[in-house]
PDB file of C-alpha atoms in Angstrom:
ATOM      1  CA  UNK A  14      41.429  83.247 122.953  1.00 81.00           C
ATOM      2  CA  UNK A  15      37.688  85.944 122.838  1.00 82.00           C
ATOM      3  CA  UNK A  16      40.423  89.217 122.699  1.00 84.00           C
ATOM      4  CA  UNK A  17      38.773  91.884 125.049  1.00 87.00           C
ATOM      5  CA  UNK A  18      39.615  94.255 122.046  1.00 86.00           C
ATOM      6  CA  UNK A  19      38.899  97.968 123.721  1.00 88.00           C
ATOM      7  CA  UNK A  20      40.818  97.256 126.754  1.00 90.00           C
ATOM      8  CA  UNK A  21      43.531  95.888 124.720  1.00 89.00           C
ATOM      9  CA  UNK A  22      44.046  99.265 122.493  1.00 88.00           C
ATOM     10  CA  UNK A  23      45.676 100.692 125.958  1.00 91.00           C
ATOM     11  CA  UNK A  24      48.608  99.031 124.193  1.00 92.00           C
ATOM     12  CA  UNK A  25      51.035  99.992 122.063  1.00 92.00           C
ATOM     13  CA  UNK A  26      51.727  96.249 120.667  1.00 92.00           C
ATOM     14  CA  UNK A  27      49.511  93.845 120.716  1.00 92.00           C
ATOM     15  CA  UNK A  28      49.858  90.296 119.806  1.00 93.00           C
ATOM     16  CA  UNK A  29      47.123  88.079 119.022  1.00 92.00           C
ATOM     17  CA  UNK A  30      46.685  83.945 117.860  1.00 92.00           C
ATOM     18  CA  UNK A  31      45.034  85.062 114.200  1.00 92.00           C
ATOM     19  CA  UNK A  32      44.054  80.860 113.943  1.00 89.00           C
ATOM     20  CA  UNK A  33      41.708  81.514 116.955  1.00 84.00           C
ATOM     21  CA  UNK A  34      37.540  81.681 115.820  1.00 72.00           C
ATOM     22  CA  UNK A  35      36.476  85.168 115.242  1.00 78.00           C
ATOM     23  CA  UNK A  36      40.295  86.860 115.214  1.00 84.00           C
ATOM     24  CA  UNK A  37      40.391  89.547 113.040  1.00 84.00           C
ATOM     25  CA  UNK A  38      42.585  92.202 112.303  1.00 86.00           C
ATOM     26  CA  UNK A  39      39.796  94.972 112.081  1.00 83.00           C
ATOM     27  CA  UNK A  40      38.155  94.992 114.713  1.00 78.00           C
ATOM     28  CA  UNK A  41      41.682  95.719 116.519  1.00 83.00           C
ATOM     29  CA  UNK A  42      41.797  99.580 113.768  1.00 77.00           C
ATOM     30  CA  UNK A  43      43.667 102.269 115.476  1.00 81.00           C
ATOM     31  CA  UNK A  44      46.109 104.567 115.113  1.00 82.00           C
ATOM     32  CA  UNK A  45      47.722 104.281 118.774  1.00 88.00           C
ATOM     33  CA  UNK A  46      47.616 100.901 119.110  1.00 90.00           C
ATOM     34  CA  UNK A  47      49.342  97.524 116.299  1.00 90.00           C
ATOM     35  CA  UNK A  48      48.117  94.596 116.311  1.00 91.00           C
ATOM     36  CA  UNK A  49      51.119  91.713 115.113  1.00 95.00           C
ATOM     37  CA  UNK A  50      50.080  88.402 114.589  1.00 95.00           C
ATOM     38  CA  UNK A  51      51.240  84.930 116.235  1.00 94.00           C
ATOM     39  CA  UNK A  52      53.529  82.808 113.467  1.00 95.00           C
ATOM     40  CA  UNK A  53      56.074  80.038 114.478  1.00 92.00           C
ATOM     41  CA  UNK A  54      59.273  79.793 112.151  1.00 93.00           C
ATOM     42  CA  UNK A  55      61.051  77.058 113.754  1.00 89.00           C
ATOM     43  CA  UNK A  56      58.323  74.225 114.157  1.00 90.00           C
ATOM     44  CA  UNK A  57      55.051  74.162 113.783  1.00 82.00           C
ATOM     45  CA  UNK A  58      51.830  72.463 115.749  1.00 84.00           C
ATOM     46  CA  UNK A  59      49.538  69.765 113.959  1.00 84.00           C
ATOM     47  CA  UNK A  60      46.861  72.273 114.548  1.00 86.00           C
ATOM     48  CA  UNK A  61      47.880  74.966 112.456  1.00 87.00           C
ATOM     49  CA  UNK A  62      46.123  75.518 109.553  1.00 84.00           C
ATOM     50  CA  UNK A  63      49.629  75.574 106.726  1.00 84.00           C
ATOM     51  CA  UNK A  64      51.007  72.035 109.152  1.00 81.00           C
ATOM     52  CA  UNK A  65      48.928  69.643 106.459  1.00 84.00           C
ATOM     53  CA  UNK A  66      51.520  71.545 103.566  1.00 86.00           C
ATOM     54  CA  UNK A  67      54.905  71.002 105.482  1.00 82.00           C
ATOM     55  CA  UNK A  68      57.355  68.195 102.783  1.00 84.00           C
ATOM     56  CA  UNK A  69      57.191  65.231 105.082  1.00 84.00           C
ATOM     57  CA  UNK A  70      61.021  65.437 104.629  1.00 81.00           C
ATOM     58  CA  UNK A  71      61.333  68.429 106.649  1.00 77.00           C
ATOM     59  CA  UNK A  72      59.849  67.148 109.921  1.00 85.00           C
ATOM     60  CA  UNK A  73      63.170  66.916 111.777  1.00 80.00           C
ATOM     61  CA  UNK A  74      62.268  66.267 115.708  1.00 78.00           C
ATOM     62  CA  UNK A  75      59.458  67.179 118.193  1.00 84.00           C
ATOM     63  CA  UNK A  76      58.849  69.164 121.286  1.00 78.00           C
ATOM     64  CA  UNK A  77      57.585  66.955 123.514  1.00 74.00           C
ATOM     65  CA  UNK A  78      56.801  69.770 125.574  1.00 75.00           C
ATOM     66  CA  UNK A  79      54.762  71.553 122.898  1.00 76.00           C
ATOM     67  CA  UNK A  80      53.806  68.846 120.887  1.00 77.00           C
ATOM     68  CA  UNK A  81      54.710  70.475 117.968  1.00 81.00           C
ATOM     69  CA  UNK A  82      57.146  68.840 115.207  1.00 85.00           C
ATOM     70  CA  UNK A  83      60.247  70.963 114.926  1.00 86.00           C
ATOM     71  CA  UNK A  84      61.782  71.884 110.876  1.00 86.00           C
ATOM     72  CA  UNK A  85      64.513  71.745 109.513  1.00 88.00           C
ATOM     73  CA  UNK A  86      64.581  75.742 108.082  1.00 91.00           C
ATOM     74  CA  UNK A  87      67.377  74.659 106.057  1.00 91.00           C
ATOM     75  CA  UNK A  88      65.738  73.119 103.384  1.00 93.00           C
ATOM     76  CA  UNK A  89      65.496  74.985 100.500  1.00 93.00           C
ATOM     77  CA  UNK A  90      62.313  75.425  99.879  1.00 94.00           C
ATOM     78  CA  UNK A  91      61.595  77.171 103.663  1.00 93.00           C
ATOM     79  CA  UNK A  92      62.322  80.850 102.686  1.00 95.00           C
ATOM     80  CA  UNK A  93      59.101  80.206 100.189  1.00 95.00           C
ATOM     81  CA  UNK A  94      57.553  78.287 102.125  1.00 92.00           C
ATOM     82  CA  UNK A  95      57.036  80.651 104.991  1.00 94.00           C
ATOM     83  CA  UNK A  96      56.257  83.817 103.036  1.00 96.00           C
ATOM     84  CA  UNK A  97      53.447  81.780 100.744  1.00 95.00           C
ATOM     85  CA  UNK A  98      51.991  79.589 103.312  1.00 94.00           C
ATOM     86  CA  UNK A  99      52.853  81.044 107.032  1.00 95.00           C
ATOM     87  CA  UNK A 100      52.652  85.216 106.537  1.00 97.00           C
ATOM     88  CA  UNK A 101      50.222  85.700 103.021  1.00 97.00           C
ATOM     89  CA  UNK A 102      47.567  83.866 104.401  1.00 95.00           C
ATOM     90  CA  UNK A 103      47.600  86.956 107.300  1.00 95.00           C
ATOM     91  CA  UNK A 104      48.687  89.579 105.356  1.00 97.00           C
ATOM     92  CA  UNK A 105      45.356  88.947 103.554  1.00 95.00           C
ATOM     93  CA  UNK A 106      43.704  89.088 106.330  1.00 93.00           C
ATOM     94  CA  UNK A 107      44.864  92.537 107.126  1.00 93.00           C
ATOM     95  CA  UNK A 108      47.946  92.085 109.418  1.00 94.00           C
ATOM     96  CA  UNK A 109      51.195  94.289 109.062  1.00 95.00           C
ATOM     97  CA  UNK A 110      52.600  93.074 112.313  1.00 96.00           C
ATOM     98  CA  UNK A 111      54.214  89.980 113.337  1.00 97.00           C
ATOM     99  CA  UNK A 112      55.935  87.459 116.012  1.00 97.00           C
ATOM    100  CA  UNK A 113      58.327  85.315 115.085  1.00 97.00           C
ATOM    101  CA  UNK A 114      58.467  82.752 117.303  1.00 93.00           C
ATOM    102  CA  UNK A 115      61.094  79.810 117.579  1.00 91.00           C
ATOM    103  CA  UNK A 116      63.866  80.828 115.713  1.00 93.00           C
ATOM    104  CA  UNK A 117      65.666  78.853 118.163  1.00 91.00           C
ATOM    105  CA  UNK A 118      63.819  75.234 117.554  1.00 84.00           C
ATOM    106  CA  UNK A 119      66.708  74.745 115.549  1.00 87.00           C
ATOM    107  CA  UNK A 120      69.097  73.974 119.068  1.00 85.00           C
ATOM    108  CA  UNK A 121      67.420  71.476 119.665  1.00 83.00           C
ATOM    109  CA  UNK A 122      68.722  69.981 116.784  1.00 86.00           C
ATOM    110  CA  UNK A 123      71.848  70.870 115.371  1.00 82.00           C
ATOM    111  CA  UNK A 124      75.251  70.291 117.392  1.00 88.00           C
ATOM    112  CA  UNK A 125      76.972  70.368 114.796  1.00 93.00           C
ATOM    113  CA  UNK A 126      78.880  74.645 114.421  1.00 93.00           C
ATOM    114  CA  UNK A 127      77.759  73.205 110.635  1.00 94.00           C
ATOM    115  CA  UNK A 128      74.285  72.070 111.388  1.00 88.00           C
ATOM    116  CA  UNK A 129      73.866  74.938 112.788  1.00 92.00           C
ATOM    117  CA  UNK A 130      75.563  77.370 110.769  1.00 94.00           C
ATOM    118  CA  UNK A 131      73.088  75.928 108.294  1.00 93.00           C
ATOM    119  CA  UNK A 132      70.383  76.149 109.993  1.00 90.00           C
ATOM    120  CA  UNK A 133      70.631  79.776 110.912  1.00 94.00           C
ATOM    121  CA  UNK A 134      71.449  80.524 107.821  1.00 95.00           C
ATOM    122  CA  UNK A 135      67.686  79.073 106.284  1.00 94.00           C
ATOM    123  CA  UNK A 136      66.057  81.096 109.083  1.00 96.00           C
ATOM    124  CA  UNK A 137      67.820  84.399 107.811  1.00 97.00           C
ATOM    125  CA  UNK A 138      67.013  84.069 104.506  1.00 96.00           C
ATOM    126  CA  UNK A 139      63.210  83.354 105.524  1.00 96.00           C
ATOM    127  CA  UNK A 140      62.914  86.929 107.455  1.00 97.00           C
ATOM    128  CA  UNK A 141      65.490  88.465 104.292  1.00 98.00           C
ATOM    129  CA  UNK A 142      61.973  87.026 102.207  1.00 97.00           C
ATOM    130  CA  UNK A 143      59.099  87.924 104.346  1.00 98.00           C
ATOM    131  CA  UNK A 144      60.682  91.451 104.150  1.00 98.00           C
ATOM    132  CA  UNK A 145      61.416  91.321 100.297  1.00 97.00           C
ATOM    133  CA  UNK A 146      57.588  90.248 100.004  1.00 97.00           C
ATOM    134  CA  UNK A 147      56.105  92.949 102.181  1.00 98.00           C
ATOM    135  CA  UNK A 148      58.216  95.512 103.201  1.00 97.00           C
ATOM    136  CA  UNK A 149      56.086  96.821 105.284  1.00 96.00           C
ATOM    137  CA  UNK A 150      56.068  94.069 107.798  1.00 97.00           C
ATOM    138  CA  UNK A 151      56.735  94.910 110.933  1.00 97.00           C
ATOM    139  CA  UNK A 152      58.492  91.491 112.873  1.00 98.00           C
ATOM    140  CA  UNK A 153      59.310  91.246 116.807  1.00 98.00           C
ATOM    141  CA  UNK A 154      61.504  88.039 117.127  1.00 98.00           C
ATOM    142  CA  UNK A 155      61.446  85.963 120.214  1.00 97.00           C
ATOM    143  CA  UNK A 156      64.632  86.043 121.151  1.00 96.00           C
ATOM    144  CA  UNK A 157      66.687  84.555 117.902  1.00 95.00           C
ATOM    145  CA  UNK A 158      69.761  86.015 118.705  1.00 97.00           C
ATOM    146  CA  UNK A 159      72.604  84.553 116.469  1.00 95.00           C
ATOM    147  CA  UNK A 160      70.806  85.518 113.508  1.00 96.00           C
ATOM    148  CA  UNK A 161      70.568  89.266 114.946  1.00 97.00           C
ATOM    149  CA  UNK A 162      73.373  90.376 113.396  1.00 96.00           C
ATOM    150  CA  UNK A 163      72.721  89.685 109.719  1.00 97.00           C
ATOM    151  CA  UNK A 164      68.279  89.943 110.086  1.00 97.00           C
ATOM    152  CA  UNK A 165      68.437  93.055 112.656  1.00 97.00           C
ATOM    153  CA  UNK A 166      68.221  96.188 110.463  1.00 97.00           C
ATOM    154  CA  UNK A 167      64.526  93.654 109.535  1.00 98.00           C
ATOM    155  CA  UNK A 168      63.379  94.227 113.356  1.00 98.00           C
ATOM    156  CA  UNK A 169      61.144  96.596 114.981  1.00 97.00           C
ATOM    157  CA  UNK A 170      61.272  95.190 118.258  1.00 97.00           C
ATOM    158  CA  UNK A 171      63.320  91.963 119.350  1.00 98.00           C
ATOM    159  CA  UNK A 172      61.427  89.520 122.837  1.00 98.00           C
ATOM    160  CA  UNK A 173      62.658  87.248 125.069  1.00 97.00           C
ATOM    161  CA  UNK A 174      60.405  85.160 127.819  1.00 95.00           C
ATOM    162  CA  UNK A 175      61.584  84.584 131.816  1.00 95.00           C
ATOM    163  CA  UNK A 176      63.934  86.904 132.759  1.00 96.00           C
ATOM    164  CA  UNK A 177      63.244  86.928 136.303  1.00 96.00           C
ATOM    165  CA  UNK A 178      60.281  83.581 136.100  1.00 93.00           C
ATOM    166  CA  UNK A 179      59.060  81.466 134.061  1.00 88.00           C
ATOM    167  CA  UNK A 180      56.684  78.321 132.173  1.00 86.00           C
ATOM    168  CA  UNK A 181      56.987  75.564 133.388  1.00 82.00           C
ATOM    169  CA  UNK A 182      55.791  73.240 130.839  1.00 76.00           C
ATOM    170  CA  UNK A 183      55.245  69.955 133.091  1.00 74.00           C
ATOM    171  CA  UNK A 184      53.091  71.438 135.609  1.00 79.00           C
ATOM    172  CA  UNK A 185      52.170  74.722 133.650  1.00 77.00           C
ATOM    173  CA  UNK A 186      53.053  76.415 136.590  1.00 85.00           C
ATOM    174  CA  UNK A 187      55.768  79.510 137.115  1.00 92.00           C
ATOM    175  CA  UNK A 188      59.314  78.666 138.008  1.00 91.00           C
ATOM    176  CA  UNK A 189      62.475  81.400 138.909  1.00 92.00           C
ATOM    177  CA  UNK A 190      65.047  81.785 137.312  1.00 94.00           C
ATOM    178  CA  UNK A 191      68.494  80.103 138.295  1.00 94.00           C
ATOM    179  CA  UNK A 192      70.996  83.919 138.777  1.00 95.00           C
ATOM    180  CA  UNK A 193      72.907  82.243 136.129  1.00 96.00           C
ATOM    181  CA  UNK A 194      70.210  82.505 133.315  1.00 95.00           C
ATOM    182  CA  UNK A 195      69.121  85.840 134.042  1.00 96.00           C
ATOM    183  CA  UNK A 196      72.596  87.108 133.476  1.00 97.00           C
ATOM    184  CA  UNK A 197      73.289  85.133 130.029  1.00 97.00           C
ATOM    185  CA  UNK A 198      69.356  86.731 128.989  1.00 97.00           C
ATOM    186  CA  UNK A 199      70.717  90.551 130.335  1.00 97.00           C
ATOM    187  CA  UNK A 200      73.554  90.092 128.204  1.00 97.00           C
ATOM    188  CA  UNK A 201      71.590  89.252 125.494  1.00 97.00           C
ATOM    189  CA  UNK A 202      69.088  91.951 125.861  1.00 98.00           C
ATOM    190  CA  UNK A 203      71.221  94.617 126.577  1.00 97.00           C
ATOM    191  CA  UNK A 204      74.107  94.419 123.320  1.00 96.00           C
ATOM    192  CA  UNK A 205      70.199  94.089 121.410  1.00 97.00           C
ATOM    193  CA  UNK A 206      69.349  97.404 122.637  1.00 97.00           C
ATOM    194  CA  UNK A 207      72.993  99.057 122.657  1.00 96.00           C
ATOM    195  CA  UNK A 208      74.166  96.689 119.871  1.00 97.00           C
ATOM    196  CA  UNK A 209      71.058  96.920 117.596  1.00 97.00           C
ATOM    197  CA  UNK A 210      69.364  99.875 119.359  1.00 97.00           C
ATOM    198  CA  UNK A 211      66.010  97.844 118.845  1.00 98.00           C
ATOM    199  CA  UNK A 212      63.921  98.413 122.050  1.00 97.00           C
ATOM    200  CA  UNK A 213      63.540  94.959 123.953  1.00 98.00           C
ATOM    201  CA  UNK A 214      60.428  93.603 124.896  1.00 98.00           C
ATOM    202  CA  UNK A 215      60.434  90.960 128.341  1.00 98.00           C
ATOM    203  CA  UNK A 216      57.564  88.239 128.611  1.00 96.00           C
ATOM    204  CA  UNK A 217      57.631  87.039 132.710  1.00 96.00           C
ATOM    205  CA  UNK A 218      54.957  84.750 134.361  1.00 95.00           C
ATOM    206  CA  UNK A 219      52.859  85.147 137.559  1.00 95.00           C
ATOM    207  CA  UNK A 220      50.401  82.906 138.869  1.00 92.00           C
ATOM    208  CA  UNK A 221      46.612  84.107 138.272  1.00 89.00           C
ATOM    209  CA  UNK A 222      46.062  86.632 141.017  1.00 90.00           C
ATOM    210  CA  UNK A 223      49.070  87.963 141.703  1.00 93.00           C
ATOM    211  CA  UNK A 224      48.769  91.316 140.057  1.00 93.00           C
ATOM    212  CA  UNK A 225      50.695  93.206 143.798  1.00 96.00           C
ATOM    213  CA  UNK A 226      54.285  90.990 141.904  1.00 95.00           C
ATOM    214  CA  UNK A 227      53.231  91.547 138.426  1.00 95.00           C
ATOM    215  CA  UNK A 228      53.229  95.095 138.741  1.00 96.00           C
ATOM    216  CA  UNK A 229      56.955  94.889 141.392  1.00 97.00           C
ATOM    217  CA  UNK A 230      57.727  92.400 138.150  1.00 96.00           C
ATOM    218  CA  UNK A 231      56.582  94.121 135.340  1.00 96.00           C
ATOM    219  CA  UNK A 232      58.743  97.829 137.175  1.00 97.00           C
ATOM    220  CA  UNK A 233      62.069  95.296 137.518  1.00 97.00           C
ATOM    221  CA  UNK A 234      61.639  95.185 133.951  1.00 97.00           C
ATOM    222  CA  UNK A 235      61.385  98.756 132.938  1.00 97.00           C
ATOM    223  CA  UNK A 236      63.723  99.555 135.284  1.00 97.00           C
ATOM    224  CA  UNK A 237      66.305  97.886 132.829  1.00 97.00           C
ATOM    225  CA  UNK A 238      64.691  99.716 129.427  1.00 97.00           C
ATOM    226  CA  UNK A 239      63.065  97.418 128.433  1.00 97.00           C
ATOM    227  CA  UNK A 240      58.883  96.544 127.932  1.00 96.00           C
ATOM    228  CA  UNK A 241      57.929  94.953 130.822  1.00 96.00           C
ATOM    229  CA  UNK A 242      54.781  92.118 129.997  1.00 95.00           C
ATOM    230  CA  UNK A 243      53.599  90.179 132.739  1.00 95.00           C
ATOM    231  CA  UNK A 244      51.381  87.753 132.637  1.00 93.00           C
ATOM    232  CA  UNK A 245      50.032  84.432 133.692  1.00 92.00           C
ATOM    233  CA  UNK A 246      51.325  81.357 131.695  1.00 90.00           C
ATOM    234  CA  UNK A 247      47.908  81.181 129.931  1.00 87.00           C
ATOM    235  CA  UNK A 248      48.432  83.977 128.414  1.00 87.00           C
ATOM    236  CA  UNK A 249      44.867  85.377 128.951  1.00 84.00           C
ATOM    237  CA  UNK A 250      45.224  88.155 131.947  1.00 83.00           C
ATOM    238  CA  UNK A 251      45.662  91.304 131.372  1.00 83.00           C
TER     239      UNK A 251
END
């Protein structure tokens, strides 16, 4: 909520929550470090400034872990809404990079091949709309593996959380990732690297104060040819 701007300038890419009071991209103007604004596309928390503008008919379910509303991204007006209500205000504030989250929230609801195809098409249309209106926008996808075949050329980087250790929403702590889940995610990330030639950002979690473990985890990620970001479940530590 209070980014340490001077320290963050050591990083090529910095992702912040643009809704925190006082967060201004002009505080981070630096040739070697670009600020990215967090933007949730597949679901919205009631605290977000654009929540009230979402048509009630687009409320397709709830994500109890985060207290947010899962959106029907197949709605005809969704791409224009995302561009106008989510991205445009951030662009006007000076953001030129966007970290697109919840690109797979539709999986909580869409259970048939037809329903999944509709949801994916809506996301694809929204991402294309963003790049059409803001060609200079740099986009980091958080997962979104299912839509990459259609929009990979619009991505700057692909991120994924929890390769070695993840965030347990119930307890607020850290839990190890199973071997099966790690193997599945590694296969997806290797495809991003080899098929789409995109850099991969891996976000892993360690408990506060475990600096040695954080460094060891970062080295394991780096050894895979991926960019590590290891932090606490609260996302409040360098």
